[in-house]
XYZ file of C-alpha atoms in Angstrom:
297
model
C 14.279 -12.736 -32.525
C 14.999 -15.823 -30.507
C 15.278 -15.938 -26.734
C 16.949 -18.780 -24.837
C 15.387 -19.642 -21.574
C 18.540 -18.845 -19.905
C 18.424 -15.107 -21.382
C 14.832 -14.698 -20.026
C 15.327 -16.216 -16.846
C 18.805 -13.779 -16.430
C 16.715 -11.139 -17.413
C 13.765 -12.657 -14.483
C 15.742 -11.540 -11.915
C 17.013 -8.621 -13.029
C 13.878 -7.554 -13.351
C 12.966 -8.728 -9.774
C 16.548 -6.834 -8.461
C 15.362 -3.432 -10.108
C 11.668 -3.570 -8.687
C 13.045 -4.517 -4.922
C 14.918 -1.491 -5.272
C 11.833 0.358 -6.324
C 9.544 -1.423 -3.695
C 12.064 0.231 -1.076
C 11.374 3.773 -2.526
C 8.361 3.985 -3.040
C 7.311 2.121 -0.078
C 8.365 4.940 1.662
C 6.805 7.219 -0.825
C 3.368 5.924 -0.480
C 3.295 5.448 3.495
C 4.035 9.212 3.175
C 1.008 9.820 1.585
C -0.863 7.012 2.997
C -0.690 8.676 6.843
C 0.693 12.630 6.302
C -1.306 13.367 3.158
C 1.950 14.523 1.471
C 3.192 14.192 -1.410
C 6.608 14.080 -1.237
C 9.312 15.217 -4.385
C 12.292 15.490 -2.011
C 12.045 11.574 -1.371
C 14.089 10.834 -4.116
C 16.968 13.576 -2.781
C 16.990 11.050 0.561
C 17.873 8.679 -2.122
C 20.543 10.138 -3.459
C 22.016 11.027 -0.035
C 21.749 7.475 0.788
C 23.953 7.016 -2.655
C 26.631 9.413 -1.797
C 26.892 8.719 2.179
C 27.287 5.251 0.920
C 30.258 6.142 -0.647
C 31.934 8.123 1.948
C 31.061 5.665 4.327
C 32.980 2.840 2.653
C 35.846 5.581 1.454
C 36.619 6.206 5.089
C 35.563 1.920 6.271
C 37.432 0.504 3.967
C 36.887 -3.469 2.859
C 34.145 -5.760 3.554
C 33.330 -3.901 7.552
C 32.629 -0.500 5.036
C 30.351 -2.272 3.237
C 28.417 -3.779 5.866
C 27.990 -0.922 8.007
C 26.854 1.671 5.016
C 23.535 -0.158 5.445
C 23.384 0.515 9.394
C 24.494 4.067 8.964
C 23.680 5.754 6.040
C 19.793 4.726 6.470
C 20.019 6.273 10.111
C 21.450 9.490 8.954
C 18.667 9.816 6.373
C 16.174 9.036 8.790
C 17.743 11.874 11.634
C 18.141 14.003 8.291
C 13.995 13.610 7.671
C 13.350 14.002 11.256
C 15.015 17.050 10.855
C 13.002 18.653 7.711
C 9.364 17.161 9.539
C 9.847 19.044 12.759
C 11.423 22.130 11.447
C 9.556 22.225 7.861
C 6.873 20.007 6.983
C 5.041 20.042 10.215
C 4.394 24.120 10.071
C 1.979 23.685 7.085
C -0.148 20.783 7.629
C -2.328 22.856 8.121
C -1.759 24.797 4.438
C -3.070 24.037 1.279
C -1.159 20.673 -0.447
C 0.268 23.041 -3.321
C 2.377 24.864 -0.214
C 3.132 21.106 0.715
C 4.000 20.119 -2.793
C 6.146 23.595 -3.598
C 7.984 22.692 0.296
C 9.253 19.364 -1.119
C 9.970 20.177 -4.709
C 12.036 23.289 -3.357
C 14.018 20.888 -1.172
C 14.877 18.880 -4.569
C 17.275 21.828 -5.486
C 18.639 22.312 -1.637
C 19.775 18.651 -1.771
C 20.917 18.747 -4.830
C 22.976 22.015 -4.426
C 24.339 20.425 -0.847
C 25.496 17.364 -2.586
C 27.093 19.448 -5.066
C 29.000 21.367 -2.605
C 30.050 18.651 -0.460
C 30.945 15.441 -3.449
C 31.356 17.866 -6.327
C 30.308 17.016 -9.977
C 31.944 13.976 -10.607
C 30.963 10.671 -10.874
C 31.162 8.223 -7.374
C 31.774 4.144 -7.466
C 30.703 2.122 -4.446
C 33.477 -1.272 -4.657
C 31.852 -4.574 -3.463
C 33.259 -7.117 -1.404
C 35.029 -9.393 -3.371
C 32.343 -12.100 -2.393
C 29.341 -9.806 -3.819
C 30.982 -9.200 -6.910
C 31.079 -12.553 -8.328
C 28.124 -14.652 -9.548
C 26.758 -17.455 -8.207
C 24.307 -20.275 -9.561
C 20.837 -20.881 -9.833
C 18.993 -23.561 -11.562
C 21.959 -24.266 -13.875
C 22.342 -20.627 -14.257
C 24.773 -17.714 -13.007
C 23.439 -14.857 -12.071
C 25.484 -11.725 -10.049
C 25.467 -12.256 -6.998
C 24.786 -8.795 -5.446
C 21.344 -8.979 -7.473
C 20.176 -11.664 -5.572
C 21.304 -10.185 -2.262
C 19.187 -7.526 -3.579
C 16.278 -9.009 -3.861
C 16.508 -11.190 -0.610
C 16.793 -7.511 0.835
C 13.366 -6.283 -0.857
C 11.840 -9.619 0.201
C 12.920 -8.950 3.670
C 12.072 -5.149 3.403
C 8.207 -6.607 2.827
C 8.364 -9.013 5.678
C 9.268 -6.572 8.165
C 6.682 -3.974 6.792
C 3.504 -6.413 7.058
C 4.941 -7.444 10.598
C 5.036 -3.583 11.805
C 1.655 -3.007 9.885
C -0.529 -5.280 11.258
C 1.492 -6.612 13.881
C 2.701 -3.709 16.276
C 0.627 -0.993 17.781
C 2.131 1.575 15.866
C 1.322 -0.043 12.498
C -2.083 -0.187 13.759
C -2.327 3.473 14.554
C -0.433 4.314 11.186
C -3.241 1.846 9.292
C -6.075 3.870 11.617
C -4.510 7.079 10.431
C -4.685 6.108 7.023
C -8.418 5.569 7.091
C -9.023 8.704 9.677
C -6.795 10.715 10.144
C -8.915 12.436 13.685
C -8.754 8.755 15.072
C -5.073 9.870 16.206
C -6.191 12.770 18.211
C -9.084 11.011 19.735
C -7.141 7.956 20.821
C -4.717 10.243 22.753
C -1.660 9.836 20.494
C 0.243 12.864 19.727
C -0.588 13.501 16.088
C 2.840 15.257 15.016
C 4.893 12.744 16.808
C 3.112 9.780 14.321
C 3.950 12.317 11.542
C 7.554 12.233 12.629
C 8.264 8.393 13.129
C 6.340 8.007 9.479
C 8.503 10.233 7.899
C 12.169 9.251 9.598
C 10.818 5.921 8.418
C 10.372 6.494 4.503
C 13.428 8.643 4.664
C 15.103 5.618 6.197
C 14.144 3.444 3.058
C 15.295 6.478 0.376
C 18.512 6.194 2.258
C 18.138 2.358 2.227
C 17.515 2.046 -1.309
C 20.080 4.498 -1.937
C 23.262 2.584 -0.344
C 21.978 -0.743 -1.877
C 22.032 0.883 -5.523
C 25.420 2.662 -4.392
C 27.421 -0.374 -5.532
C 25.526 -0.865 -8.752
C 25.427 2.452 -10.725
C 27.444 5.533 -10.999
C 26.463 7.896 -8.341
C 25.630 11.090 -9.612
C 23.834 14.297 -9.365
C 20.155 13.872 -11.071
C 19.775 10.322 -9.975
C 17.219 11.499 -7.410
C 14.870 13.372 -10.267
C 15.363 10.106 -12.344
C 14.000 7.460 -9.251
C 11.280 10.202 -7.993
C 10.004 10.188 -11.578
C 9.320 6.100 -11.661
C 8.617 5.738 -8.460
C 5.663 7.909 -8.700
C 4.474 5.710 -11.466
C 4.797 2.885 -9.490
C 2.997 4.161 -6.885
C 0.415 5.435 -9.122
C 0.054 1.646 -10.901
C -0.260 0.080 -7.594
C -2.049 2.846 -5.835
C -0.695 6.096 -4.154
C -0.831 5.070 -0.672
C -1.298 1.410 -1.261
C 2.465 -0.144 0.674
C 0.960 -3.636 -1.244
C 0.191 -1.379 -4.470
C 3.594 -0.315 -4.039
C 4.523 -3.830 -4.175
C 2.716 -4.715 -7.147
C 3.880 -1.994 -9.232
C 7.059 -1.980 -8.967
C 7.448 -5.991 -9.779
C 5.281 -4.798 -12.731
C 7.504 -2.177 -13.687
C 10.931 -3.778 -13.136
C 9.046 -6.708 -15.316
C 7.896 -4.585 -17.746
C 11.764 -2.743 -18.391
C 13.781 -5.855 -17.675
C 11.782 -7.691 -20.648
C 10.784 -4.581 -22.541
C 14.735 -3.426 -22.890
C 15.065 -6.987 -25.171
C 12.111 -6.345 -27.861
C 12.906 -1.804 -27.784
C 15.741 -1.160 -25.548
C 15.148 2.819 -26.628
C 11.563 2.708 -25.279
C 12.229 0.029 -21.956
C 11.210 3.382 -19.384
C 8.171 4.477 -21.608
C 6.148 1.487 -21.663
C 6.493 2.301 -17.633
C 5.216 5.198 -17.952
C 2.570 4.645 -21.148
C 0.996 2.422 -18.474
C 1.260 4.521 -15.463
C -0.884 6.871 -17.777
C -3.439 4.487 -18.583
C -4.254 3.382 -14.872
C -4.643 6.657 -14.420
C -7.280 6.866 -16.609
C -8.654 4.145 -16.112
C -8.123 3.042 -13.018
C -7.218 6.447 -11.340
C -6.919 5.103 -7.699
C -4.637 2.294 -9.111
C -4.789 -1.540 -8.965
C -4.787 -1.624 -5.720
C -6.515 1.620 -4.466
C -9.256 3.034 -2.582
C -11.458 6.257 -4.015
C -11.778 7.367 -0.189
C -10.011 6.727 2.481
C -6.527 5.852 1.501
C -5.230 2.654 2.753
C -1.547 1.883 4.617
């Protein structure tokens, strides 16, 4: 089989399009983990909220202002939503053992799921672009869809903004100090829970992110937050669970990795993901990027 360099390069940035969409996720995932200890199933149901909001949102905004301000409010309403299930849910068992932790967020899997089902119903939801999105534009000689490159100038900008708040604010400091010990909160005087809360309205922010921006692309439907969750924990595993750069790394290594895979064995594209996700675990089990002990933000 014979690949132009056109065909590659197309399938280059598709590649980079579906890893800035997992960056976002599991981003979010990992910082989770990185500061709260948590590991989190229910991220990818803040996903698929973002998905569906996304879809009222530009039902009831109709046209190009719709579009635009999905990705101001849906995000937000994920974020209040996570607030929400830290205070009221997450932050009574801190304390608990991590299965309680891990049964807490799995269990919320099947709330979300059953509340989107209730409120959207079964079928299938489209997201419509803006007539300048949905068109293709041209790169080196090459046209490529347009709403994948706005895509990945969105990841790009997503990793901007998180090494700017990371080693740039205050509170990325404290979140990076958290990361390596956790008692460093109490003793500096910062109100543990309240860190707990801002990290987790902030991953829940991305899910929601990540979720509007796919919105447009795919068919929204019920079981699209069990089918992220599932790669995103590879990713994070590749790159290292806690790891926001890890995070990073694997996902451009597993949006390369299906983007070129899907030409040579289209029907195994999602297990070479996975076929390496299980080999870094064994040998590499704190991933590429990872520390044994402490975790790193």
């Amino acid at each position: 089989m014979i690949f132009s360099d056109a065909m590659l390069f197309a399938q280059f940035v598709s590649g980079l399009s579906r890893a800035m969409i997992l960056f976002i996720m599991a981003s979010g995932l990992t910082l989770v983990f990185g500061v709260m200890r948590v590991i989190n199933f229910a991220h990818g149901s803040f996903y698929m909220m973002g998905a569906y909001l996304a879809f009222t949102a530009t039902t009831l905004l109709a046209g190009s202002f719709g579009f635009w301000a999905a990705f101001l409010i849906v995000p937000s309403l994920t974020a209040v939503l996570g607030g929400v299930v830290e205070v009221f849910l997450l932050r009574r068992i801190y304390e608990k053992e991590h299965l309680l932790q891990m049964l807490l967020t799995f269990g919320l899997v099947f709330v979300f799921s059953d509340a989107v089902r209730m409120i959207w119903g079964v079928d299938l939801r489209m997201v419509s672009l803006p007539s300048y999105m949905a068109g293709s534009v041209i790169v080196l000689g090459h046209q490529f869809p347009a709403y994948h490159l706005f895509i990945i100038g969105l990841g790009g900008a997503i990793a901007v903004v998180m090494w700017l708040m990371l080693n740039r604010t205050n509170l990325g400091k404290l979140m990076r100090g958290a990361a390596e010990h956790r008692e460093m909160v109490g003793l500096l005087g910062y109100p543990a829970n309240r860190l707990f809360t801002i990290v987790f309205m902030m991953a829940t922010f991305l899910g929601g992110l990540a979720g509007a921006t796919i919105a447009p692309a795919v068919r929204i439907s019920l079981g699209m937050d069990t089918e992220i969750i599932a790669e995103c924990f590879t990713v994070a595993i590749i790159g290292g669970l806690g790891n926001v750069w890890g995070a990073l790394l694997g996902a451009l290594i597993a949006g390369m990795m299906y983007s070129f895979g899907i030409l040579v064995l289209p029907q195994y594209a999602m297990a070479f993901i996975y076929i390496l996700g299980g080999i870094v675990i064994v040998v590499r089990p704190n991933g590429l990027l990872g520390k044994s002990s402490p975790v790193k933000v």
